[in-house]
mmCIF file of C-alpha atoms and ligand atoms in Angstrom:
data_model
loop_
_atom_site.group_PDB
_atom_site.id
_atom_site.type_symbol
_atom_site.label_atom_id
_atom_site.label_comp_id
_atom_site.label_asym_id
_atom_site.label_seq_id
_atom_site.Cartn_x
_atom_site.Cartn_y
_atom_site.Cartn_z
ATOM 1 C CA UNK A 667 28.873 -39.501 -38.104
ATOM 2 C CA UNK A 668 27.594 -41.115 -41.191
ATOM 3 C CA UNK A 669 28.299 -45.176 -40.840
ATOM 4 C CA UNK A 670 30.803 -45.919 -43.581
ATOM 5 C CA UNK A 671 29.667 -48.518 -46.459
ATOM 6 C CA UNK A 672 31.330 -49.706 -49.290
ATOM 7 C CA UNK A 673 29.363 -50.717 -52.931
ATOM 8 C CA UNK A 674 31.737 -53.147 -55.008
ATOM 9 C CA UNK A 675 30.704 -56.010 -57.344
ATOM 10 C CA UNK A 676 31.851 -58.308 -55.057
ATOM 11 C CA UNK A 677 29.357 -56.368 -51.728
ATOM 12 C CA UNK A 678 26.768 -56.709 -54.203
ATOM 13 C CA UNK A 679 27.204 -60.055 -55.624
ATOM 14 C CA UNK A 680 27.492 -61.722 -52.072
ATOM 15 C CA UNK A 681 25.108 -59.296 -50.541
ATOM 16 C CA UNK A 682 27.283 -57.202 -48.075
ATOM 17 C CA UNK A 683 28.218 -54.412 -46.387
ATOM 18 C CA UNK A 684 32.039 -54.430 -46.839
ATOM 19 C CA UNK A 685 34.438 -55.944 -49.200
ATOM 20 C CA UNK A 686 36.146 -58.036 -46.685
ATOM 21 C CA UNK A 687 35.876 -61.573 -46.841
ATOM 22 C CA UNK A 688 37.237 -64.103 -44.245
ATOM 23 C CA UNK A 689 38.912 -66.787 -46.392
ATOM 24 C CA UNK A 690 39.109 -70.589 -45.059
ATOM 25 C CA UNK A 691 40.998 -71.666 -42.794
ATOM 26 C CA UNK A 692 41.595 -75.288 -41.881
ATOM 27 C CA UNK A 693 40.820 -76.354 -38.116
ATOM 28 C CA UNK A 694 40.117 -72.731 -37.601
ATOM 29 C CA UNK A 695 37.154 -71.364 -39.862
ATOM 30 C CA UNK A 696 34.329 -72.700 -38.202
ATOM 31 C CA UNK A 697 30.573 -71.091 -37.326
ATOM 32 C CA UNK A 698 31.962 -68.854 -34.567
ATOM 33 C CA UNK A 699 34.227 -66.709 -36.338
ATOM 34 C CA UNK A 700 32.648 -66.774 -39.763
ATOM 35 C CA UNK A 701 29.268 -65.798 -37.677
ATOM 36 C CA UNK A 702 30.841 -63.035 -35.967
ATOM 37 C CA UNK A 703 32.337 -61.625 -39.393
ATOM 38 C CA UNK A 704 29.195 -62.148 -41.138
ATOM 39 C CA UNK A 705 27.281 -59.941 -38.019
ATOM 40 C CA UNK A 706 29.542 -57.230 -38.938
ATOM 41 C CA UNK A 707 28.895 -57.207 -42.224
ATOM 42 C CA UNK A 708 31.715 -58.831 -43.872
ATOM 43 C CA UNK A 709 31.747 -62.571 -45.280
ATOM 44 C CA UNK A 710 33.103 -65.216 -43.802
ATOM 45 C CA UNK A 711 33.736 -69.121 -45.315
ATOM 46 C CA UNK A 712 33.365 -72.211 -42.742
ATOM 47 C CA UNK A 713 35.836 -74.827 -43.982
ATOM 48 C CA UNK A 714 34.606 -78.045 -44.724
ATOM 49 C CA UNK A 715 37.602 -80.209 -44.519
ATOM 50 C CA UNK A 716 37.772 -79.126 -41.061
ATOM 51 C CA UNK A 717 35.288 -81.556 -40.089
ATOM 52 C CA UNK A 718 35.984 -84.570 -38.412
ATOM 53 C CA UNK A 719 32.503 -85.868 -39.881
ATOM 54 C CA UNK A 720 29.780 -84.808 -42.312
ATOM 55 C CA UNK A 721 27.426 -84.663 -39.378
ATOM 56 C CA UNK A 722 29.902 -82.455 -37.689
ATOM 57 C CA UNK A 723 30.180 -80.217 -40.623
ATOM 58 C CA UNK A 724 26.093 -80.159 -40.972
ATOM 59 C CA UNK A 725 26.085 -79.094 -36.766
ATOM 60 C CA UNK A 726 28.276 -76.496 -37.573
ATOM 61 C CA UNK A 727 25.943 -75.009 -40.635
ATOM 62 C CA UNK A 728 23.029 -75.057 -38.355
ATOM 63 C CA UNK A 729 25.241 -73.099 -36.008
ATOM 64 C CA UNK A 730 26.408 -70.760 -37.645
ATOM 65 C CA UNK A 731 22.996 -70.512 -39.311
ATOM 66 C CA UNK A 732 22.000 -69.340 -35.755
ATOM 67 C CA UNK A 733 24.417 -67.519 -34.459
ATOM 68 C CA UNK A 734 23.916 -64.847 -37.364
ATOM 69 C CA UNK A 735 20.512 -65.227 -37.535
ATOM 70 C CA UNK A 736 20.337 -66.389 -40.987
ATOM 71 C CA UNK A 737 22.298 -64.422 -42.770
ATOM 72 C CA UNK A 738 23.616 -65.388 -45.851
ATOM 73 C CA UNK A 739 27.467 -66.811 -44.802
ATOM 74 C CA UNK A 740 29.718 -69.524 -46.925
ATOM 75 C CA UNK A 741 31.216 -72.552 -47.154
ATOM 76 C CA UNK A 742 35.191 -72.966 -48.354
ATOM 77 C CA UNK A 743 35.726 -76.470 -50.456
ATOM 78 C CA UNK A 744 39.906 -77.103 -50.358
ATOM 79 C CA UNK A 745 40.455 -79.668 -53.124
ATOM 80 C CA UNK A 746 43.204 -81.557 -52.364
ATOM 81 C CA UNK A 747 46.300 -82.671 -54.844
ATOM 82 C CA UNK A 748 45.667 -85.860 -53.573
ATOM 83 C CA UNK A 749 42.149 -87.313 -55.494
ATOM 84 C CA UNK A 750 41.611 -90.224 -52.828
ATOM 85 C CA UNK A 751 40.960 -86.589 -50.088
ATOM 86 C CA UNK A 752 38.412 -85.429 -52.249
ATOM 87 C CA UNK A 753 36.073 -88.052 -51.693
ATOM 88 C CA UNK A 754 33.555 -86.056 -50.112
ATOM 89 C CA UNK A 755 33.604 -82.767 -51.914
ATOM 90 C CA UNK A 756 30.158 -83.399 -53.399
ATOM 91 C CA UNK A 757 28.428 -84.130 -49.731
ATOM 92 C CA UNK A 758 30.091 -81.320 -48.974
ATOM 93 C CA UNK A 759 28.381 -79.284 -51.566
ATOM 94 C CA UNK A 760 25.296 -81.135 -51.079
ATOM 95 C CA UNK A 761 24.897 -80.652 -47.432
ATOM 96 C CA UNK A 762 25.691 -76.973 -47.795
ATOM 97 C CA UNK A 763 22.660 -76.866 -50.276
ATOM 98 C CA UNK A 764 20.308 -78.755 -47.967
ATOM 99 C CA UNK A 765 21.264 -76.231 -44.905
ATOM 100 C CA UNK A 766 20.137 -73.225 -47.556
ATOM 101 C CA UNK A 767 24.122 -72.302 -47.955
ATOM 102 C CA UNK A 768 24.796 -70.128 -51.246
ATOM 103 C CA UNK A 769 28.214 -68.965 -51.060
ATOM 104 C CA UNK A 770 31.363 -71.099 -52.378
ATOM 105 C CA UNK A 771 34.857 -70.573 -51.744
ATOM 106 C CA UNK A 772 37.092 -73.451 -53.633
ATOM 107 C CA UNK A 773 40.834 -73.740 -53.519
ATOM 108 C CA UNK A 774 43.472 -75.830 -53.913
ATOM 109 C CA UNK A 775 43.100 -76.835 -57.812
ATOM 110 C CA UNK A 776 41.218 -75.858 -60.851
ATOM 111 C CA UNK A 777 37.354 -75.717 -60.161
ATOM 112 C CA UNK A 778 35.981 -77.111 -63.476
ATOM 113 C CA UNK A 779 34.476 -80.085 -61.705
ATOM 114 C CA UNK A 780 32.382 -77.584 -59.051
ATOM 115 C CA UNK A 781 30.664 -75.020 -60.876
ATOM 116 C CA UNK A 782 27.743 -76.928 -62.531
ATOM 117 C CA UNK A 783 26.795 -78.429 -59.393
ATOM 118 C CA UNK A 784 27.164 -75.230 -57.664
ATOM 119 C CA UNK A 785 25.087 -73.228 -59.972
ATOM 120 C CA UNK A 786 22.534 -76.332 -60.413
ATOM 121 C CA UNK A 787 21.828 -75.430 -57.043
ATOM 122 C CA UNK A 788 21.308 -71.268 -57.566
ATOM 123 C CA UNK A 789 24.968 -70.943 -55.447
ATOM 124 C CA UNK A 790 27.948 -68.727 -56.408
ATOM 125 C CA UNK A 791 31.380 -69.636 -56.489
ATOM 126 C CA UNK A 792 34.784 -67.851 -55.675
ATOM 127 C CA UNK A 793 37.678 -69.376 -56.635
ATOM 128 C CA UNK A 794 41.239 -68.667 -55.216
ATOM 129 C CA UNK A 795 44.308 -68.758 -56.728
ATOM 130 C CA UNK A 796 47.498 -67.782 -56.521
ATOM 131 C CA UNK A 797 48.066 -66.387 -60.541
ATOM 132 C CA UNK A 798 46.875 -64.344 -63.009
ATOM 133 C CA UNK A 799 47.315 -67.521 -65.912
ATOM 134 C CA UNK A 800 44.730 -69.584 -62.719
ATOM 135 C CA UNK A 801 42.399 -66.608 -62.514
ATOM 136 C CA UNK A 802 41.738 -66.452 -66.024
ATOM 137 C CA UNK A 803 40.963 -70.148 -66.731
ATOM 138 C CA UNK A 804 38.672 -69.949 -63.432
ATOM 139 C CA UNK A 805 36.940 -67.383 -65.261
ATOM 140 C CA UNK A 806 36.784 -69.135 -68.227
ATOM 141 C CA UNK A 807 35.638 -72.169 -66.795
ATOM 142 C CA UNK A 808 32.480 -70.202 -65.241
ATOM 143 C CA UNK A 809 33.100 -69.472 -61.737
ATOM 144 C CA UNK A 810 31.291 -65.615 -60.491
ATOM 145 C CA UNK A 811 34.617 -63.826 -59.297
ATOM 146 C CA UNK A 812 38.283 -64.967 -58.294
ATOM 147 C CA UNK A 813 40.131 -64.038 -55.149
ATOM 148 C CA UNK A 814 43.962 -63.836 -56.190
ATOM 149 C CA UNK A 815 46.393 -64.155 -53.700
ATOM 150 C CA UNK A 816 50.066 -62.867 -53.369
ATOM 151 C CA UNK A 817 53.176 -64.611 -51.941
ATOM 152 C CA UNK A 818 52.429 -63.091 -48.641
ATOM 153 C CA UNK A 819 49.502 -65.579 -48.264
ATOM 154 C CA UNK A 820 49.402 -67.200 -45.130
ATOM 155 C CA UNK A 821 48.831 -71.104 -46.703
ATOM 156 C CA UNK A 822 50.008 -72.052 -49.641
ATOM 157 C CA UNK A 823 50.797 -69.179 -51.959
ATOM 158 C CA UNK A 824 51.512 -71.703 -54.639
ATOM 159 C CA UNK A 825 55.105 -71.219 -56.584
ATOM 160 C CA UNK A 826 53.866 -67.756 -56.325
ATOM 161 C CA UNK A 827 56.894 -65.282 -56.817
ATOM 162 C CA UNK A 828 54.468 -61.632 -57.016
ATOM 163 C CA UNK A 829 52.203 -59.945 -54.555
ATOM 164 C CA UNK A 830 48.725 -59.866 -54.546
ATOM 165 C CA UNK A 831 48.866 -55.771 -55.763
ATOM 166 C CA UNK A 832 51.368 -56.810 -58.447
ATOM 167 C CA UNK A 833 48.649 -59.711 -60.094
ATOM 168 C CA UNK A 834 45.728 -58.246 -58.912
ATOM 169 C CA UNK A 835 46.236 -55.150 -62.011
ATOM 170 C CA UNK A 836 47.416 -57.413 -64.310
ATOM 171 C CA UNK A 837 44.347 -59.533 -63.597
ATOM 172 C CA UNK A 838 42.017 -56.883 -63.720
ATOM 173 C CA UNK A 839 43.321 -56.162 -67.728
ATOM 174 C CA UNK A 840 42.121 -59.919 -68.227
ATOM 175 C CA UNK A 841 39.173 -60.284 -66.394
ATOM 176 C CA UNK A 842 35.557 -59.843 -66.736
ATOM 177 C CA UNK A 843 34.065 -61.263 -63.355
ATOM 178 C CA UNK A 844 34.667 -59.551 -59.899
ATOM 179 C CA UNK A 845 38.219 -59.495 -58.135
ATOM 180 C CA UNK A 846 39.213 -59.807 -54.563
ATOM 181 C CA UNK A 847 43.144 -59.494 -53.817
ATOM 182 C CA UNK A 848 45.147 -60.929 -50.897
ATOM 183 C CA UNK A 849 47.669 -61.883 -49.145
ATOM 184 C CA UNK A 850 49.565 -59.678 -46.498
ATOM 185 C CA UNK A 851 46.355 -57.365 -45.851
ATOM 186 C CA UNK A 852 45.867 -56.630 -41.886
ATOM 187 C CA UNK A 853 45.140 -53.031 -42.195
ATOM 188 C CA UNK A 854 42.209 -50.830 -43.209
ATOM 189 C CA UNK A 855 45.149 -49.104 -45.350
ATOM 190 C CA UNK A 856 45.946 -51.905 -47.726
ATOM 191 C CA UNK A 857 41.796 -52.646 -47.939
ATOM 192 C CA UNK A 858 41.465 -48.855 -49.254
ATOM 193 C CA UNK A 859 44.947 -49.638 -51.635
ATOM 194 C CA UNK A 860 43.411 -52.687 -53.011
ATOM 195 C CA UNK A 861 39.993 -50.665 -53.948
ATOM 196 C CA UNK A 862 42.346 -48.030 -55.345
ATOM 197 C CA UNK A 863 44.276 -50.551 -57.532
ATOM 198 C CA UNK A 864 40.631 -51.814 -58.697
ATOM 199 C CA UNK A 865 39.816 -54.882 -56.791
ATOM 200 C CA UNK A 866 36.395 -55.678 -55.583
ATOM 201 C CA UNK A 867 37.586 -56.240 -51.825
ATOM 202 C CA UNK A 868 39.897 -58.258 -49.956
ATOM 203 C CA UNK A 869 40.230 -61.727 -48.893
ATOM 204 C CA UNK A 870 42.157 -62.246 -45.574
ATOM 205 C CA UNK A 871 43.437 -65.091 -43.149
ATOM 206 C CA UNK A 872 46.080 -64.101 -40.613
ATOM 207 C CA UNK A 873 44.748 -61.190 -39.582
ATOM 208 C CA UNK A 874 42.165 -63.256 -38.030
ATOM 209 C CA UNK A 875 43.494 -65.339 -36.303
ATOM 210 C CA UNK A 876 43.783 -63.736 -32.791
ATOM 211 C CA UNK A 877 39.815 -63.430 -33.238
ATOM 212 C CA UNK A 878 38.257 -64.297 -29.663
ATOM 213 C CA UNK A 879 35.810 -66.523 -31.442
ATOM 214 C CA UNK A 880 38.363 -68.648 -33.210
ATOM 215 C CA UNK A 881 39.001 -71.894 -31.272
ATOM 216 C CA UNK A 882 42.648 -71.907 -30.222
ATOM 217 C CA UNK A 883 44.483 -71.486 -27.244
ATOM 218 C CA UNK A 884 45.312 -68.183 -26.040
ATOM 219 C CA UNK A 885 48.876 -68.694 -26.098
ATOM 220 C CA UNK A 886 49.028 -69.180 -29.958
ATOM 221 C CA UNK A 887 46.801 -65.832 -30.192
ATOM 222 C CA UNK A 888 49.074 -64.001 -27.699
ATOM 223 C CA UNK A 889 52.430 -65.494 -30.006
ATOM 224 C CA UNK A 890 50.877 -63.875 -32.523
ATOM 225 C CA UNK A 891 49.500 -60.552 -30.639
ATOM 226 C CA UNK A 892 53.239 -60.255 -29.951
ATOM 227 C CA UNK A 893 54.746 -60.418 -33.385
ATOM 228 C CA UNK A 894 55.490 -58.054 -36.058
ATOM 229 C CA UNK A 895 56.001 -58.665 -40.042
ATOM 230 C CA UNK A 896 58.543 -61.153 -39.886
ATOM 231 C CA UNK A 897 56.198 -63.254 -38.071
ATOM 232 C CA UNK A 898 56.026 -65.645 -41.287
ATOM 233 C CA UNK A 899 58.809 -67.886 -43.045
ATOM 234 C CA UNK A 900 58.098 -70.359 -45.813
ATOM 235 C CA UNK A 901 58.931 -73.976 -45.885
ATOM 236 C CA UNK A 902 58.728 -77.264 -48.362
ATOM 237 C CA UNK A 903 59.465 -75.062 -51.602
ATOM 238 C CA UNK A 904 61.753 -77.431 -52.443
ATOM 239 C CA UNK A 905 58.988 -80.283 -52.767
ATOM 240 C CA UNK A 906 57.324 -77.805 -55.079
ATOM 241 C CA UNK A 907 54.413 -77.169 -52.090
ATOM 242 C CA UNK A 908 55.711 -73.791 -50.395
ATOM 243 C CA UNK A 909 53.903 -72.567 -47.302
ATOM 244 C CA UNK A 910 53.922 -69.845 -45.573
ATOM 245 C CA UNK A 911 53.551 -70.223 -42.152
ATOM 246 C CA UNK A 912 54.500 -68.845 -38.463
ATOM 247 C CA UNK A 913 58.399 -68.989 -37.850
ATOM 248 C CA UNK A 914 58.957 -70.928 -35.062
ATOM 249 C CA UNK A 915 60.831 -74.251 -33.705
ATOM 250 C CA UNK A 916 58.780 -76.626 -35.656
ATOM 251 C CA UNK A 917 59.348 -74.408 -39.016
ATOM 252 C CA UNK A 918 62.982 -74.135 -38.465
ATOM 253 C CA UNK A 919 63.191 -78.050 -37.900
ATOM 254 C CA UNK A 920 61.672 -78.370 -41.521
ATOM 255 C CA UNK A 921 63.114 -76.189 -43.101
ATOM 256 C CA UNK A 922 66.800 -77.823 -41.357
ATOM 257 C CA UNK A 923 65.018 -81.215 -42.818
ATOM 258 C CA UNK A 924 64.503 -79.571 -46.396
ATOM 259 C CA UNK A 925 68.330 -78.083 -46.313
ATOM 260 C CA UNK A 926 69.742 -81.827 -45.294
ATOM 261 C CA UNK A 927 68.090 -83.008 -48.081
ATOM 262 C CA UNK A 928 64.336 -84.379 -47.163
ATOM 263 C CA UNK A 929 62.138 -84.041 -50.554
ATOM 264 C CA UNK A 930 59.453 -85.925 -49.708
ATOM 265 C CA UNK A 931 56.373 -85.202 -47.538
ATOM 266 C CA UNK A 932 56.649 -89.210 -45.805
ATOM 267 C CA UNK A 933 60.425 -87.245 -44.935
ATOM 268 C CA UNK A 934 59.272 -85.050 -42.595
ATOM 269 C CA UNK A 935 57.110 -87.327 -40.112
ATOM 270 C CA UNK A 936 54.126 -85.972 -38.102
ATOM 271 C CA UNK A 937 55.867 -82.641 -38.163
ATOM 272 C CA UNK A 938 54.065 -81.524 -41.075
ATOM 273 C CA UNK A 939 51.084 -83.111 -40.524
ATOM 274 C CA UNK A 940 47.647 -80.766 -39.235
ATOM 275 C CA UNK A 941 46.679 -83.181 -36.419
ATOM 276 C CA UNK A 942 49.518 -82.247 -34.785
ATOM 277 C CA UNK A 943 49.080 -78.604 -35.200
ATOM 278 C CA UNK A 944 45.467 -78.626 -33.968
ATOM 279 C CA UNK A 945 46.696 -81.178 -30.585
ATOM 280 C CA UNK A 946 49.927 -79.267 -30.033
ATOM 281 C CA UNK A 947 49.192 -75.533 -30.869
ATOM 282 C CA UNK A 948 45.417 -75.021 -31.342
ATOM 283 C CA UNK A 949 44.039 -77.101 -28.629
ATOM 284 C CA UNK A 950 47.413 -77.767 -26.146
ATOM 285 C CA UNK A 951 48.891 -74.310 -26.455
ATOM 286 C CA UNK A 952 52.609 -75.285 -27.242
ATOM 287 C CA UNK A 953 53.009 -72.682 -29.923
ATOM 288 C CA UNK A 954 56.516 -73.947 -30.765
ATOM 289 C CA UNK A 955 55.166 -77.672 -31.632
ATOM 290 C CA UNK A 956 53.445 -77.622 -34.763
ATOM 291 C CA UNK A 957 52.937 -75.509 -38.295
ATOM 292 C CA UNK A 958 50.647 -73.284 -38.540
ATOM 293 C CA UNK A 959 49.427 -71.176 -41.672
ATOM 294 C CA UNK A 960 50.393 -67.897 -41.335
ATOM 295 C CA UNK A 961 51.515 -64.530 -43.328
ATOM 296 C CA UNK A 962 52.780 -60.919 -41.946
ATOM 297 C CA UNK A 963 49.428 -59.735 -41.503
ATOM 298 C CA UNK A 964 49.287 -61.355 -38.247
ATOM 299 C CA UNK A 965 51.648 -58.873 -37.523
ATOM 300 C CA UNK A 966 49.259 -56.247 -37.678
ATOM 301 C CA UNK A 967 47.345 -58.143 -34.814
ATOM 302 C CA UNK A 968 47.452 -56.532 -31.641
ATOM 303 C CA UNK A 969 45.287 -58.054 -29.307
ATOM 304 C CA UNK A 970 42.982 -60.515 -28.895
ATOM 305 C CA UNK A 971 39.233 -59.492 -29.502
ATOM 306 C CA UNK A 972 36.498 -60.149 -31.208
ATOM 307 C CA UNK A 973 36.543 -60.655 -34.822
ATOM 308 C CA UNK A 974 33.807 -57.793 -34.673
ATOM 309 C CA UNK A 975 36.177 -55.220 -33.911
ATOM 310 C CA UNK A 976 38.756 -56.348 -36.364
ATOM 311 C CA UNK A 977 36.155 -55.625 -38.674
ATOM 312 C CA UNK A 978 35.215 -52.449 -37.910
ATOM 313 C CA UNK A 979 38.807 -51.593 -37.168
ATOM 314 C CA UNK A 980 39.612 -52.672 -40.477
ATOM 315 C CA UNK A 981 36.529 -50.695 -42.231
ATOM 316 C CA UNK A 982 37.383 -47.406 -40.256
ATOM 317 C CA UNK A 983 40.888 -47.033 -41.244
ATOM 318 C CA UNK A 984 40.058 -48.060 -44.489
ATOM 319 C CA UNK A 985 37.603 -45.373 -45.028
ATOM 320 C CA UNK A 986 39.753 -43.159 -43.472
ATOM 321 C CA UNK A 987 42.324 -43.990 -46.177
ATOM 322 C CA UNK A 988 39.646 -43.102 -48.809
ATOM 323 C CA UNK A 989 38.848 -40.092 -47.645
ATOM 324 C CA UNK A 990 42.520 -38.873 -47.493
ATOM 325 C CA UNK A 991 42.994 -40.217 -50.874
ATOM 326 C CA UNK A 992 40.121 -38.061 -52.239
ATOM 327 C CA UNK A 993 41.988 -34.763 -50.653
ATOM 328 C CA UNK A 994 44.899 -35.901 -52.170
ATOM 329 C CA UNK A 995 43.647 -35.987 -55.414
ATOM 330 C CA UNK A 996 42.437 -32.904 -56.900
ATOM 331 C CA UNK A 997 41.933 -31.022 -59.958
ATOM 332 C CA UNK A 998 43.480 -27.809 -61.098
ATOM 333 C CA UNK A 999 42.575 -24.863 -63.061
ATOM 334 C CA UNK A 1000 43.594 -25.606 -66.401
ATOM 335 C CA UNK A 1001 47.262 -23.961 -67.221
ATOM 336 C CA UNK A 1002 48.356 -24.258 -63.598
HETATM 337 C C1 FMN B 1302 45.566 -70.661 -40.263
HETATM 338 C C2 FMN B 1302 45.158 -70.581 -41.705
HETATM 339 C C3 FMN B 1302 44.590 -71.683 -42.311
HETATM 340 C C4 FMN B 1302 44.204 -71.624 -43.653
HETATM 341 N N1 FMN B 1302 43.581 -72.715 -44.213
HETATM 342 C C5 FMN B 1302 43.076 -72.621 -45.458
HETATM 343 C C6 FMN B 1302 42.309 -73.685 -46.007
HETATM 344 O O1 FMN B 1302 42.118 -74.730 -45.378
HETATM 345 N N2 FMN B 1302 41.811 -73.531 -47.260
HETATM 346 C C7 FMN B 1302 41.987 -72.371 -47.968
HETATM 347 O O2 FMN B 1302 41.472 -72.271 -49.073
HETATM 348 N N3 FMN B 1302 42.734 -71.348 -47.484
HETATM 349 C C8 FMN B 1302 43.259 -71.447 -46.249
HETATM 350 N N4 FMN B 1302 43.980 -70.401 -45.727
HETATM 351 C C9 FMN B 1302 44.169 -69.170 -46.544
HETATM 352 C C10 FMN B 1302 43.084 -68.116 -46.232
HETATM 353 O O3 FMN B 1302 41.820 -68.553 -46.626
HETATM 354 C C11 FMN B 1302 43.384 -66.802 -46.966
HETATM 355 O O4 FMN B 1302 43.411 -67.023 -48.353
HETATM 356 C C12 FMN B 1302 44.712 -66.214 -46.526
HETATM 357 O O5 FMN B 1302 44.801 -66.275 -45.121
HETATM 358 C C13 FMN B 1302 44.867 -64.787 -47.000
HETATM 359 O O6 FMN B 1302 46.169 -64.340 -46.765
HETATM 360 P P1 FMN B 1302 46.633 -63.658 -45.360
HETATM 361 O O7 FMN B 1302 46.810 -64.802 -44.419
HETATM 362 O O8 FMN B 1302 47.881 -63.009 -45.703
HETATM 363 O O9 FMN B 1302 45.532 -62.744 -44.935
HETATM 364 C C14 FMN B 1302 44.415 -70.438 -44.407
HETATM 365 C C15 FMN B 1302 45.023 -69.352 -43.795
HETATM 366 C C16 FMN B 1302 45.403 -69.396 -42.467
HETATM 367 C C17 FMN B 1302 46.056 -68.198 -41.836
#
């Protein structure tokens, strides 16, 4: 059998085989995963904040430089609200440069400040965001394609009240530059619907997450292997900040905070705070102790393996979609 490939602006722009692209993911996205997705010929985006250290975050480049033997993967730059976080955004960029790193992922607010250096250095640069109004002043403030994510979105999905296939055609009646959709998307079926709407590909999270390269315990991969589409709830919406994350103790205990009245993030304690998550959930297993991003796609998760397969899995029933689609849609003699 012929090996399925996909040609989109976005496969061509980033130099790929499929129009799946492995968004950041704090604590999580790091050289073994995005290396695996990258071998499979997908892109993948190692997150920088994750880093306890800029030399940590350079070991990890040359890493994942190595593990997929130099082929082109990216970095993800989450800008925080907070200005006094962003302190090392341009090492970030920098040292990304210096380890031969072209690819850009940036989230978390408007990425005026990020494109000049960026291009300066011959990179291209993604931006996500959660609404159409976002996606077009991204485009108009240079970046080379937008991924726009729905209120599914395992993260932060922003005030967000539409899915990713409601913006994404909107967007694409507004936009000039190349457009990935997601947001909920676990299944080669919703890869082949976003093509269909338009989109350039799909950028996913959740999905992910029971990857055998990602660094977690297996008990917060098997909570998730276990769990269907109401795996997700949302909390801190009423501080203006909504997440979406798994729906578990430490979820319901916020959102019981956020119902008594807590409106500040101080309000909440270390509940909130990703330290915990990575000592309680990623690294000690307790899957009921911490928040973690997450969206229904980790619903479509049913085992653990390696990020590989979800790949392929993901490309199969996607082309598999396509070719159904092109049965489905024929052409008739004319008068019939
Ligand atoms: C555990 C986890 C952590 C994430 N951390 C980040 C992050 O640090 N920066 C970022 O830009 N996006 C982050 N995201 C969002 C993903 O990059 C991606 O946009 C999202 O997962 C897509 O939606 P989906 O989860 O429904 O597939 C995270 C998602 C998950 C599931």
């Amino acid at each position: 059998m012929d090996t399925p490939a996909f040609r989109t602006r976005i496969t061509e722009l980033l130099g790929i085989r499929y129009p799946i692209l492995l968004g950041g993911m704090h604590h999580l996205g790091t050289s073994g995963v995005v290396a695996a997705v990258v071998n499979a010929g997908a892109m993948g985006y190692i997150t920088a904040r994750s880093f306890a250290s800029l030399d940590a975050y350079r070991a990890d480049l040359r890493r994942c430089r190595a593990l997929s033997g130099g082929k082109p993967f990216g970095v993800n730059l989450t800008i925080s609200r907070r200005p006094e976080l962003n302190a090392d955004v341009p090492a970030w960029i920098d040292i990304a440069c210096e380890e031969g790193v072209r690819l850009f992922e940036s989230a978390g607010s408007a990425p005026g400040a990020l494109v000049e250096p960026i291009h300066r250095a011959g990179g291209i640069l993604l931006h996500k965001c959660p609404s159409v109004r976002h996606a077009v002043s991204a485009q108009r403030l240079g970046v080379d394609a937008v991924a726009l994510v729905g209120l599914e979105e395992g993260g932060h999905p922003g005030a967000n009240q539409l899915s990713a296939f409601v913006s994404g055609a909107f967007a694409l009646e507004r936009l000039q530059i190349p457009l990935v959709i997601g947001g909920g998307i676990g299944n080669g079926r919703q890869v082949a619907a976003a093509l269909a709407l338009g989109a350039d590909g799909v950028i996913m999270g959740s999905r992910f997450m029971v990857a055998s390269e990602i660094d977690a315990h297996a008990a917060m991969k098997q909570r998730i292997v276990d769990a269907d589409e109401h795996c997700s709830t949302t909390i801190l919406g009423s501080l203006n900040d909504t997440w979406r994350v798994l729906h578990n103790a430490a979820a319901r205990e916020v959102q019981r905070l956020e119902a008594e009245g807590a409106r500040s993030h101080r309000e909440f304690g270390d509940l909130i705070l990703s330290s915990r998550t990575k000592a309680r959930v990623y690294l000690g297993g307790e899957v009921e102790e911490g928040i973690v991003s997450l969206g229904p796609a980790g619903g479509f998760a049913d085992a653990i393996e390696p990020a590989g397969h979800i790949v392929q899995r993901l490309v199969a029933d996607a082309w598999q979609a396509c070719s159904a689609l092109r049965r489905t849609v024929t052409t008739t003699a004319a008068g019939r």
